[in-house]
Short mmCIF file of C-alpha atoms and ligand atoms in Angstrom, two decimals:
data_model
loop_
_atom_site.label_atom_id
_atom_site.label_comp_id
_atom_site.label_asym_id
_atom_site.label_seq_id
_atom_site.Cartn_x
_atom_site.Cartn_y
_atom_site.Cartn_z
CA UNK A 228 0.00 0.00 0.00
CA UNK A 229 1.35 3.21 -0.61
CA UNK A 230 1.59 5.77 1.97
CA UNK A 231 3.27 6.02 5.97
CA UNK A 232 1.82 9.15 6.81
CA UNK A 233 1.48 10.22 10.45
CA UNK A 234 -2.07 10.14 10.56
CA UNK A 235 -1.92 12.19 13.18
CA UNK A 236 0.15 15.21 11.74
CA UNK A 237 -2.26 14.33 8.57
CA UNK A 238 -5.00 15.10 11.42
CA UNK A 239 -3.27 18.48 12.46
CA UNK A 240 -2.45 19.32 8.88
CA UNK A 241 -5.96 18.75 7.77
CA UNK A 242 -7.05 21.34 11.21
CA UNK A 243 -4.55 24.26 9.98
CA UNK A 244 -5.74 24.42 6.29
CA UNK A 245 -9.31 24.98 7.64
CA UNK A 246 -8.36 27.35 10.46
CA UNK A 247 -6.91 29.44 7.78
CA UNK A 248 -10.43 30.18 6.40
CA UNK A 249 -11.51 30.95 10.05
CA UNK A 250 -10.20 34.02 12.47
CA UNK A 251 -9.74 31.28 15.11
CA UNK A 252 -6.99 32.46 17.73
CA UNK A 253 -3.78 30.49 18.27
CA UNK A 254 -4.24 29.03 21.48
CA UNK A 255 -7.82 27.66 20.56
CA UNK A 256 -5.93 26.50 17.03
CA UNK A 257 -3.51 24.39 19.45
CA UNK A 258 -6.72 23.38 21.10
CA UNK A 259 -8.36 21.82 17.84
CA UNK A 260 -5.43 19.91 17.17
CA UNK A 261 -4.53 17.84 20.17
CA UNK A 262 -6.72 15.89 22.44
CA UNK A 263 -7.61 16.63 26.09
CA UNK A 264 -6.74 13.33 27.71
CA UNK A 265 -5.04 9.66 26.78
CA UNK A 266 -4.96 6.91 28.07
CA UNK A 267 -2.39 4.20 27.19
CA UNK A 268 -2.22 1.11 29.51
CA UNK A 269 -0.98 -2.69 29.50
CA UNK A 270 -3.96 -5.29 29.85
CA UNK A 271 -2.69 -8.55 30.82
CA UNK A 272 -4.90 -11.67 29.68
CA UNK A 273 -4.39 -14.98 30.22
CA UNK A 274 -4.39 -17.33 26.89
CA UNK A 275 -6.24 -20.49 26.54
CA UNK A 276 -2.91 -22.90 27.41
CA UNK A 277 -2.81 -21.08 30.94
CA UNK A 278 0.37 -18.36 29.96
CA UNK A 279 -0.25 -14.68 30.66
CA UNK A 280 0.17 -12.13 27.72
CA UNK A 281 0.41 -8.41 27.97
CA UNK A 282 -0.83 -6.24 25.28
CA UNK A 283 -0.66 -2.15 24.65
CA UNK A 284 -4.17 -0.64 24.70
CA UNK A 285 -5.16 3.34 24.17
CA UNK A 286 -8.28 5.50 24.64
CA UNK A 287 -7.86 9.31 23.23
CA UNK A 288 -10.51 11.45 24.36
CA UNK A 289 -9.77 14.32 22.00
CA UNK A 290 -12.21 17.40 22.57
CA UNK A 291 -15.47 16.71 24.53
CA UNK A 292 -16.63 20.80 24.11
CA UNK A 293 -20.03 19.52 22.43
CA UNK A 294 -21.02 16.39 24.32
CA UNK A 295 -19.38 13.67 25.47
CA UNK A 296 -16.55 11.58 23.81
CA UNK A 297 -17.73 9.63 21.77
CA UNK A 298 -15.85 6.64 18.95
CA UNK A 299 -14.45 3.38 18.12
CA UNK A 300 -12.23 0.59 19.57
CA UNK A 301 -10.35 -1.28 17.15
CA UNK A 302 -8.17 -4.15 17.16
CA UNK A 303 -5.33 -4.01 14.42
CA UNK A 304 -1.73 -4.79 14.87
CA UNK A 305 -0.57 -1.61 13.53
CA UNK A 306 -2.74 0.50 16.22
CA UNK A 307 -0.42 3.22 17.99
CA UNK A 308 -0.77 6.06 19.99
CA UNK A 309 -0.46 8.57 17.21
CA UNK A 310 -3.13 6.84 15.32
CA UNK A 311 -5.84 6.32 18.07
CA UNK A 312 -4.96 10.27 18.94
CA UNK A 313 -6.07 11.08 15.20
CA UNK A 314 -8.72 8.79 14.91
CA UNK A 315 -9.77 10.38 18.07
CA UNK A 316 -9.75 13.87 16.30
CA UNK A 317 -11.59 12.96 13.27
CA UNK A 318 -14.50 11.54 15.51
CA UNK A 319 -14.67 15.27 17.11
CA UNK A 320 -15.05 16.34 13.49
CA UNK A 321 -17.25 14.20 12.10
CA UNK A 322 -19.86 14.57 14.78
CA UNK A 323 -19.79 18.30 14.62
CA UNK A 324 -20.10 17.71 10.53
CA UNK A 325 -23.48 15.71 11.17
CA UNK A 326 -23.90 17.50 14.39
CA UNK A 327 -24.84 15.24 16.82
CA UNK A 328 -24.01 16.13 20.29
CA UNK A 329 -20.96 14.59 20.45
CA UNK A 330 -17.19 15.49 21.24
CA UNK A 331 -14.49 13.04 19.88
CA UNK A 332 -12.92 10.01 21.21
CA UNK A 333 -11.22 6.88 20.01
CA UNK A 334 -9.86 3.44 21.05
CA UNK A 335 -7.71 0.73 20.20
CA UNK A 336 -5.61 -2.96 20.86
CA UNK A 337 -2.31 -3.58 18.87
CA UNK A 338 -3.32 -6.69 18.73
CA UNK A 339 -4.29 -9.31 15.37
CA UNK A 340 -7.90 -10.55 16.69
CA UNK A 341 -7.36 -13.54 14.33
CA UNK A 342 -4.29 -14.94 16.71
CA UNK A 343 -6.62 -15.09 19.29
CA UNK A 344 -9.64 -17.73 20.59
CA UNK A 345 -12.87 -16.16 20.91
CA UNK A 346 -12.71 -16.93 24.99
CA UNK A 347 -8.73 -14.76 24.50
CA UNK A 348 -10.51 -12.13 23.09
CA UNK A 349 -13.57 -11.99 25.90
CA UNK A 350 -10.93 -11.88 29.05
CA UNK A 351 -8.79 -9.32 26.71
CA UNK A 352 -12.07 -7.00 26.15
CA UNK A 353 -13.22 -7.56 29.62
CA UNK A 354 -9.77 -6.55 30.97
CA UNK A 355 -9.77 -3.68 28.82
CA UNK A 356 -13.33 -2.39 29.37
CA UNK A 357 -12.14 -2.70 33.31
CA UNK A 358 -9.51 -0.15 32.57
CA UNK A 359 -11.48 2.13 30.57
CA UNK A 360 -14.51 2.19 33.45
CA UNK A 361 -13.20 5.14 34.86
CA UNK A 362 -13.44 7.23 31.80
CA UNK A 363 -16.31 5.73 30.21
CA UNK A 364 -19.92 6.79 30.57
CA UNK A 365 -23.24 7.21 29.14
CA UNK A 366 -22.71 10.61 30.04
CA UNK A 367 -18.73 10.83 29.43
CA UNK A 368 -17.43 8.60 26.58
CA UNK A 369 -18.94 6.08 24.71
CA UNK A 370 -16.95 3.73 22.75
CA UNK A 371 -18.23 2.05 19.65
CA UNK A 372 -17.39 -0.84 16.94
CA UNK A 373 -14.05 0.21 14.63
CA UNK A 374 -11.85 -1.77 12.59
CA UNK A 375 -11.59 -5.78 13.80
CA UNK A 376 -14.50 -5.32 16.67
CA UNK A 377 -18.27 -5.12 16.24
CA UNK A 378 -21.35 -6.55 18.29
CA UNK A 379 -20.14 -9.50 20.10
CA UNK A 380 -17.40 -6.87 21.83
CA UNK A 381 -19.93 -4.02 22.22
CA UNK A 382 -21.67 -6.93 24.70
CA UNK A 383 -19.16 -7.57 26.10
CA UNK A 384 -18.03 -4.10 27.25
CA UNK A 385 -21.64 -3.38 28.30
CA UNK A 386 -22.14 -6.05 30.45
CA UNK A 387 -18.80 -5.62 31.83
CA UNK A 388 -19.60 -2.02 32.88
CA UNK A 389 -22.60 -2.87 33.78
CA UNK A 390 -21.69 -5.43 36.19
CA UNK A 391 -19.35 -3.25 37.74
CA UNK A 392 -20.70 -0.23 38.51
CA UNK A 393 -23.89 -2.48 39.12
CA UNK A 394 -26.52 -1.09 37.29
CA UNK A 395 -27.71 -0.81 34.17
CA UNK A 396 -26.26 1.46 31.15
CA UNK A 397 -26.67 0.33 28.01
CA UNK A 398 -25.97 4.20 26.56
CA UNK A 399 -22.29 3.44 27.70
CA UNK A 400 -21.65 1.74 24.42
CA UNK A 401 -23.57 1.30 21.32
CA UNK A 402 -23.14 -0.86 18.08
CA UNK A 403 -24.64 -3.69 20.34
CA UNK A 404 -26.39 -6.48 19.33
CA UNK A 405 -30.44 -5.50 19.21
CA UNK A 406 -31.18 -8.10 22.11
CA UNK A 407 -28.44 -6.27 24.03
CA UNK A 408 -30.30 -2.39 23.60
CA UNK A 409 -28.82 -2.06 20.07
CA UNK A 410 -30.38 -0.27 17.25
CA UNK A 411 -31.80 -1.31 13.75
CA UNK A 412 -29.83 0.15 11.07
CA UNK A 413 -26.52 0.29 12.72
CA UNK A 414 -24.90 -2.68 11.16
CA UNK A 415 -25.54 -0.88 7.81
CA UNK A 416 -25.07 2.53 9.14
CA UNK A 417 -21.64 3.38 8.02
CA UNK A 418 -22.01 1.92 4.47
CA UNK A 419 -25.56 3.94 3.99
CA UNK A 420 -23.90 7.05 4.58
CA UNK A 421 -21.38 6.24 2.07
CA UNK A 422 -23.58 5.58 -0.62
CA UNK A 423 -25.96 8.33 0.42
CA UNK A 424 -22.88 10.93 0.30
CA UNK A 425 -22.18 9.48 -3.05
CA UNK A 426 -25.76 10.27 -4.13
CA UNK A 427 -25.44 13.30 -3.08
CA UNK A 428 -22.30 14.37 -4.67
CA UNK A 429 -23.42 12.82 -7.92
CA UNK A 430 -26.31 15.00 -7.59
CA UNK A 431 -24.71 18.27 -7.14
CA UNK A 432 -22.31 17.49 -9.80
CA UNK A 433 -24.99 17.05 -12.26
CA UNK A 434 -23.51 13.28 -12.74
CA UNK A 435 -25.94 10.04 -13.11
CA UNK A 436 -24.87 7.24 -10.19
CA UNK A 437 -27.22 5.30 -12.16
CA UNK A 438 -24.66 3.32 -14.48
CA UNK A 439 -21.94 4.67 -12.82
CA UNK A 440 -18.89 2.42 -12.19
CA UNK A 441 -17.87 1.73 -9.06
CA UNK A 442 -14.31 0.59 -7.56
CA UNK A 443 -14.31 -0.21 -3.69
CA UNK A 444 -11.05 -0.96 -1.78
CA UNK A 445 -11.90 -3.01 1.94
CA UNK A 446 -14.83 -5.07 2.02
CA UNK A 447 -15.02 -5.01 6.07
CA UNK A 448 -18.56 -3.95 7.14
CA UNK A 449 -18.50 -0.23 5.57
CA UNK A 450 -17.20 -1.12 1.93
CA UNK A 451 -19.72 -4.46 1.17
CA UNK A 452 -22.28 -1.93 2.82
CA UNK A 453 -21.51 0.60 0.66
CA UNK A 454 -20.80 -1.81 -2.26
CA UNK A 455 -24.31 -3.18 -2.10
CA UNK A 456 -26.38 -0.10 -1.59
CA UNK A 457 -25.01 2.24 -3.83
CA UNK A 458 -25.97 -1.10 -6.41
CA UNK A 459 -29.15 -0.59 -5.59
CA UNK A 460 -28.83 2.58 -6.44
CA UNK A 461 -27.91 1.83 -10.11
CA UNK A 462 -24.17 1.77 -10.24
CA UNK A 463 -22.06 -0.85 -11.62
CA UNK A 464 -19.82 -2.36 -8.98
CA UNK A 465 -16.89 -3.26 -11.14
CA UNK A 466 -14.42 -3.92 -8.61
CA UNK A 467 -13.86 -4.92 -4.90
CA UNK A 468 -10.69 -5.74 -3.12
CA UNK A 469 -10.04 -6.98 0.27
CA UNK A 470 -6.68 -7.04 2.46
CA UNK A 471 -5.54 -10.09 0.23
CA UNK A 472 -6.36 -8.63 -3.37
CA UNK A 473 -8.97 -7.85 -5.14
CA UNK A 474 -11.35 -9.10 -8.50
CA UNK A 475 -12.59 -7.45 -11.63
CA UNK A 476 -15.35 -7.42 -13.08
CA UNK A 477 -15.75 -5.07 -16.30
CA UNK A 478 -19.71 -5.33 -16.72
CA UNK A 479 -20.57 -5.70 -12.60
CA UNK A 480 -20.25 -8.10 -10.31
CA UNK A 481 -22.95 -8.28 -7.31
CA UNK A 482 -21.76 -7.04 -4.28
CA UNK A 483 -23.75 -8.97 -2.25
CA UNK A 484 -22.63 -12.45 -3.14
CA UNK A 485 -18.99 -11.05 -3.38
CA UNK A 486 -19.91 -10.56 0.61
CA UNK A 487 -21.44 -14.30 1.22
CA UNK A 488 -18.33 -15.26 -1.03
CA UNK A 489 -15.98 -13.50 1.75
CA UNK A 490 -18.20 -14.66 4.76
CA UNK A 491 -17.04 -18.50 3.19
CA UNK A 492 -13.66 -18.52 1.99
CA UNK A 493 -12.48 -15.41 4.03
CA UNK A 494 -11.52 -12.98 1.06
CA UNK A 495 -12.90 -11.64 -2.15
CA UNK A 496 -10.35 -13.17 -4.20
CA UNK A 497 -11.71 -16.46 -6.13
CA UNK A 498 -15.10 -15.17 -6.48
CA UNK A 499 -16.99 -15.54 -9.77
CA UNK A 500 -13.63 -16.55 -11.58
CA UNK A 501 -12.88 -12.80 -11.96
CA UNK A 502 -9.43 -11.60 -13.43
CA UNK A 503 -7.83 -10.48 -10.01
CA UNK A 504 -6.10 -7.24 -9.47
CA UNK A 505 -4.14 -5.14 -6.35
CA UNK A 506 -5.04 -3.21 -4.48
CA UNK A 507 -3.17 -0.66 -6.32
CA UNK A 508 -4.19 -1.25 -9.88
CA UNK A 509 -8.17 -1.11 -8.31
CA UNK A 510 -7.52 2.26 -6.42
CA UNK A 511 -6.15 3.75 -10.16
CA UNK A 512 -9.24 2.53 -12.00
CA UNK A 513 -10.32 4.44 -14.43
CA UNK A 514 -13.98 4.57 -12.81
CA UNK A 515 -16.63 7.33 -11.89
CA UNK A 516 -16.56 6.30 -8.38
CA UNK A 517 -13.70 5.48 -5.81
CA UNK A 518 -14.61 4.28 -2.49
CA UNK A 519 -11.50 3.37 0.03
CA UNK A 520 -12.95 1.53 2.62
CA UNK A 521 -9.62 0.20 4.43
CA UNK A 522 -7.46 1.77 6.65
CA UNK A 523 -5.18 5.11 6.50
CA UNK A 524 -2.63 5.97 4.11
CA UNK A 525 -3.92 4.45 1.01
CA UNK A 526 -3.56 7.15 -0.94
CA UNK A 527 -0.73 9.24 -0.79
CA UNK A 528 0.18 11.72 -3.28
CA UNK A 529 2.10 9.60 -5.76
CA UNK A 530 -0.35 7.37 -5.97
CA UNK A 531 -3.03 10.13 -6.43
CA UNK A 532 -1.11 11.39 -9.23
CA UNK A 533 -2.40 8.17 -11.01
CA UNK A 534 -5.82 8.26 -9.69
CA UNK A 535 -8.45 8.08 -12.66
CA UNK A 536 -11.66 8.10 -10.45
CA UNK A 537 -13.52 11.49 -11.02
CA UNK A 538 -15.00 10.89 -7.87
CA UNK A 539 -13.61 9.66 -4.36
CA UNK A 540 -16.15 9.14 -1.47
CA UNK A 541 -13.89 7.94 1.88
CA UNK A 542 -15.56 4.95 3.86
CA UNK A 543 -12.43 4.20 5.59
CA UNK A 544 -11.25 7.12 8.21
CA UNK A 545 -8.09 9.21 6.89
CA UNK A 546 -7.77 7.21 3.76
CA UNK A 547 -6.02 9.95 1.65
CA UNK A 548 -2.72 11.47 2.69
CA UNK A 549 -2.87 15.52 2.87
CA UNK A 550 -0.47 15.31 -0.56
CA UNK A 551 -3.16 13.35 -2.15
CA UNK A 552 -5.60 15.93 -1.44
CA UNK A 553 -3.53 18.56 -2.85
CA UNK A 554 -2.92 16.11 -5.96
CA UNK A 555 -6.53 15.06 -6.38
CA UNK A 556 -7.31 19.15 -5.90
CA UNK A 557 -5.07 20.35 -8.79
CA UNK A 558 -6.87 17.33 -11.42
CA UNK A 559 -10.35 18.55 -9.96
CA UNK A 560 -11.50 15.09 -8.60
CA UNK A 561 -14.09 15.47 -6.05
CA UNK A 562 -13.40 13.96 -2.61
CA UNK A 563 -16.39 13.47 -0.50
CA UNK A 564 -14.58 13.26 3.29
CA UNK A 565 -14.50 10.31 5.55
CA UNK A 566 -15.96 12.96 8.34
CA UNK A 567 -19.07 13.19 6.20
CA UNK A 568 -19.26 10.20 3.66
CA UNK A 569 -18.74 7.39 6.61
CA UNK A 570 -20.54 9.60 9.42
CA UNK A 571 -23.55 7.04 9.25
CA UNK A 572 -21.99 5.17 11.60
CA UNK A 573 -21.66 7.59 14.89
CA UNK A 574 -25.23 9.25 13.55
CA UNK A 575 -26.81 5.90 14.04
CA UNK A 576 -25.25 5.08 17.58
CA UNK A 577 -26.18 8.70 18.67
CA UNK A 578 -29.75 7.46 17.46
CA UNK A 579 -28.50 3.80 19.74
CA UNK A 580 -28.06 6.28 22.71
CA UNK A 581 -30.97 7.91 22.08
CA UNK A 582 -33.35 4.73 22.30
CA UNK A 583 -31.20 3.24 25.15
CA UNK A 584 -31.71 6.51 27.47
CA UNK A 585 -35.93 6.55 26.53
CA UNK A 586 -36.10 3.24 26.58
CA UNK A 587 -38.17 3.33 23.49
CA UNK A 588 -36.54 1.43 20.22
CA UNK A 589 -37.10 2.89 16.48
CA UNK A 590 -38.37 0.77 13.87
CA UNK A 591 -35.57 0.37 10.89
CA UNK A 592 -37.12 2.91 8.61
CA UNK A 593 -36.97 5.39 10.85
CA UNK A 594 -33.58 5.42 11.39
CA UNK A 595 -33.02 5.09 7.39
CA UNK A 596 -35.05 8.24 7.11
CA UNK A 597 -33.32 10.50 10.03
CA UNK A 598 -30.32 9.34 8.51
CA UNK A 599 -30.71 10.23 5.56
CA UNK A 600 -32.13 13.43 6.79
CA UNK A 601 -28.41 14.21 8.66
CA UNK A 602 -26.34 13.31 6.00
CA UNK A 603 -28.18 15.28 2.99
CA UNK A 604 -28.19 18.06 5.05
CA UNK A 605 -24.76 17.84 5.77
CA UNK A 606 -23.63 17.73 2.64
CA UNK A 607 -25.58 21.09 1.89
CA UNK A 608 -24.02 22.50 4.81
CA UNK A 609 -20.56 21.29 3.03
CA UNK A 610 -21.18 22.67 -0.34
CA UNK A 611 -22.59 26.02 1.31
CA UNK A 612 -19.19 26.43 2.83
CA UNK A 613 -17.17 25.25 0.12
CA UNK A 614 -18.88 28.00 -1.81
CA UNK A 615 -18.68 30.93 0.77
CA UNK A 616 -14.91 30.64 1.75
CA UNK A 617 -13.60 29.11 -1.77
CA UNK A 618 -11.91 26.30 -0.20
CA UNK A 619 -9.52 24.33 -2.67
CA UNK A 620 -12.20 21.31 -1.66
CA UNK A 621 -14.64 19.72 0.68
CA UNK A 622 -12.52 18.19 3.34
CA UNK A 623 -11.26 21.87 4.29
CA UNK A 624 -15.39 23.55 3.84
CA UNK A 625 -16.31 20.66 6.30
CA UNK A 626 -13.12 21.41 8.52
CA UNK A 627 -14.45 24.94 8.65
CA UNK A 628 -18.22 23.73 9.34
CA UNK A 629 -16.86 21.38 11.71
CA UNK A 630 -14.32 23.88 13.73
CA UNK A 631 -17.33 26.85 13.38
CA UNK A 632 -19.19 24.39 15.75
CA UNK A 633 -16.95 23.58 18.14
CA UNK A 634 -15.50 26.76 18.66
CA UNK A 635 -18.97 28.23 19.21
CA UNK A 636 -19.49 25.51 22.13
CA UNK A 637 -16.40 26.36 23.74
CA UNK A 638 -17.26 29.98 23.74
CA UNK A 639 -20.33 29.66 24.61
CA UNK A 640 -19.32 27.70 27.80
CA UNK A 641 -16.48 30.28 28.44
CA UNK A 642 -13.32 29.52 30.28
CA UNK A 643 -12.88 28.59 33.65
CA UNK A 644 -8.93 28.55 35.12
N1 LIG B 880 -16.04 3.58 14.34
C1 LIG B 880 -17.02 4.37 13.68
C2 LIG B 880 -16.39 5.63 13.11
O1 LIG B 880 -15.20 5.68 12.87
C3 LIG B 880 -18.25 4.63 14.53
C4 LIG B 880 -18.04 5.37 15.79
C5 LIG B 880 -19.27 5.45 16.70
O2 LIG B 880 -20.31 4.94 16.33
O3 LIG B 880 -19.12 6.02 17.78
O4 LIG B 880 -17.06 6.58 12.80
#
């Protein structure tokens, strides 16, 4: 894959061009770009063969100005500190982008979940859900599914708290299971808004997503999400890739057996007897539509320079380096930002945390409609900006949205030494 970006001097990078557009004073600048609290901490596990084994774990809680923290915990071997603090950062974003009443927070485990049994990974979530009680809350920070974790660890967090602090919470965490307080929609959550902020783009551009093609790079939960809904939406999903490589498939393929092919043989590759291509080749497709739904860094600007997608809409978080921005900028493809395009997912656990605090649980299209309610507006609110201030493209107008926000809650609340 192509780039090693800091993501989280991408993060900071990403803050400054949009502060530019805004009269925001230094020390609130230094304020937007570095998070209020972190927690890094050993958790010590024992395996299934009786041995102990100590792991690094983090929690960034990065601004918590309009609500409480709020993001993921993943599980990835190349999790660090600097990562979890950006990921942490673009959670503060997104939320204000959609705004829900949310600050920004983020977690993670260097660990490879697929080295471990699924008891290993229950003692190693309990053990780190014990560490995080302190900080966590349904009024503090509330963690959520990321990259490697998703339902079965939400549980197992909840119930952990819960037993703890012995009551009942189920607001302290959300992307649960719906027997366990969580929400219809969720699952699909992330991958709707991707699709939906593809829609929308296509729309303002004046461009037809019906017969569009389509090239989508991760096939985790947001990119077969994505892959399968923006089908039904017309497009023509002509290729997919996952971490092993990826398939082809000039005239369409259907994303949704490409998924139930993954769910059997554990990758993409070998579906349909496809030609199979990189990951590389697929992100420099000549397509209408590129959707990254992996992990950071897959686009940096050399790479960009060979992009051939007129359109890019981020499922993954911080998938494009700040030099492919500029790149992608200067050949006038459109890049519809992770903080926007994937902010399905945190819109439908605020909707989670909603239902958990009344007690009183949504029926599916309800959350598909105030959804899709948040997201088209917040594209509008995007474009508006984009148009006022001239910015050289929508991640910096939803930067400025995003930091407008923020620093308006901060104000508001006024400082207290
Ligand atoms: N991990 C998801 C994200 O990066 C969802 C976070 C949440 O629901 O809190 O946006």
């Amino acid at each position: 894959m192509a780039g090693q970006a800091n993501p989280f001097e991408s993060l900071q990078e990403q803050v400054d061009d949009a502060a530019a557009f805004l009269d925001a004073p230094p020390d609130v600048v230094t304020r937007l770009k570095n998070p209020e609290r972190l927690l890094e901490t050993n958790l010590t596990f024992e395996r299934d063969d009786g041995s102990l084994e100590t792991v690094r774990a983090y929690r960034s809680q990065f601004n918590g100005d309009r609500g409480p923290y709020k993001g993921g915990i993943r599980y990835h071997p190349g999790v660090t500190r600097d990562e979890v603090k950006a990921l942490s950062g673009w959670m503060a974003y997104k939320c204000a982008v959609v705004d829900v009443p949310y600050g920004g927070g983020k977690g993670g485990i260097a660990i490879d979940p697929a080295d471990y049994s699924e008891s290993e990974l229950e003692r190693l979530t309990r053990a780190f859900a014990t560490e995080l009680r302190p900080l966590i809350g349904e009024d503090r920070d509330i963690p959520a599914p990321d990259v490697n974790t998703g339902q079965r660890e939400m549980n197992w967090i909840k119930d952990t708290y819960e037993t703890l602090e012995n009551t009942t919470a189920p607001g302290v965490i959300t992307g649960k299971a719906l027997d366990s307080g969580g929400s219809e929609g969720r699952v699909e959550a992330t991958g709707r808004s991707v699709a939906l902020a593809a829609r929308e783009a296509f729309d303002w551009l004046d461009r037809d997503l019906a017969g569009a093609t389509v090239a989508v790079q991760g096939y985790g939960n947001a990119g077969s999400i994505a892959a399968a809904l923006l089908a039904d939406l017309g497009a023509d999903v002509v290729a997919v890739s996952d971490s092993s490589g990826g398939i082809r498939a000039p005239d369409g393929l259907d994303p949704r057996a490409v998924k139930d092919h993954k769910a059997e043989t554990g990758s993409v590759s070998g579906y349909g007897r496809f030609a199979a291509i990189t990951n590389e080749e697929l992100l420099t497709l000549d397509v209408d539509l590129l959707v990254p739904a992996a992990l950071e860094n897959a686009i940096d600007g050399d790479l960009a320079a060979d992009v051939r997608a007129d359109v890019i809409a981020e499922a993954a978080n911080g998938p494009l380096t700040p030099d492919a921005d500029d790149v992608l900028a200067e050949k006038d493809v459109y890049v519809v930002p992770d903080i926007l395009a994937n902010a399905g997912g945190v819109t439908v656990s605020y909707f989670e945390w909603v239902q958990n605090r009344q007690r009183f649980y949504w029926t599916e299209s309800r959350v598909n409609e105030e959804l899709e309610r948040v997201i088209t507006e917040a594209f509008e609110g995007i474009v508006d900006a984009f148009e006022a201030h001239e910015t050289p493209n929508l991640r910096t107008a939803a930067y400025v949205v995003a930091i407008d926000r923020i620093v308006d809650a901060a104000d508001q609340a006024g400082n207290w030494p």
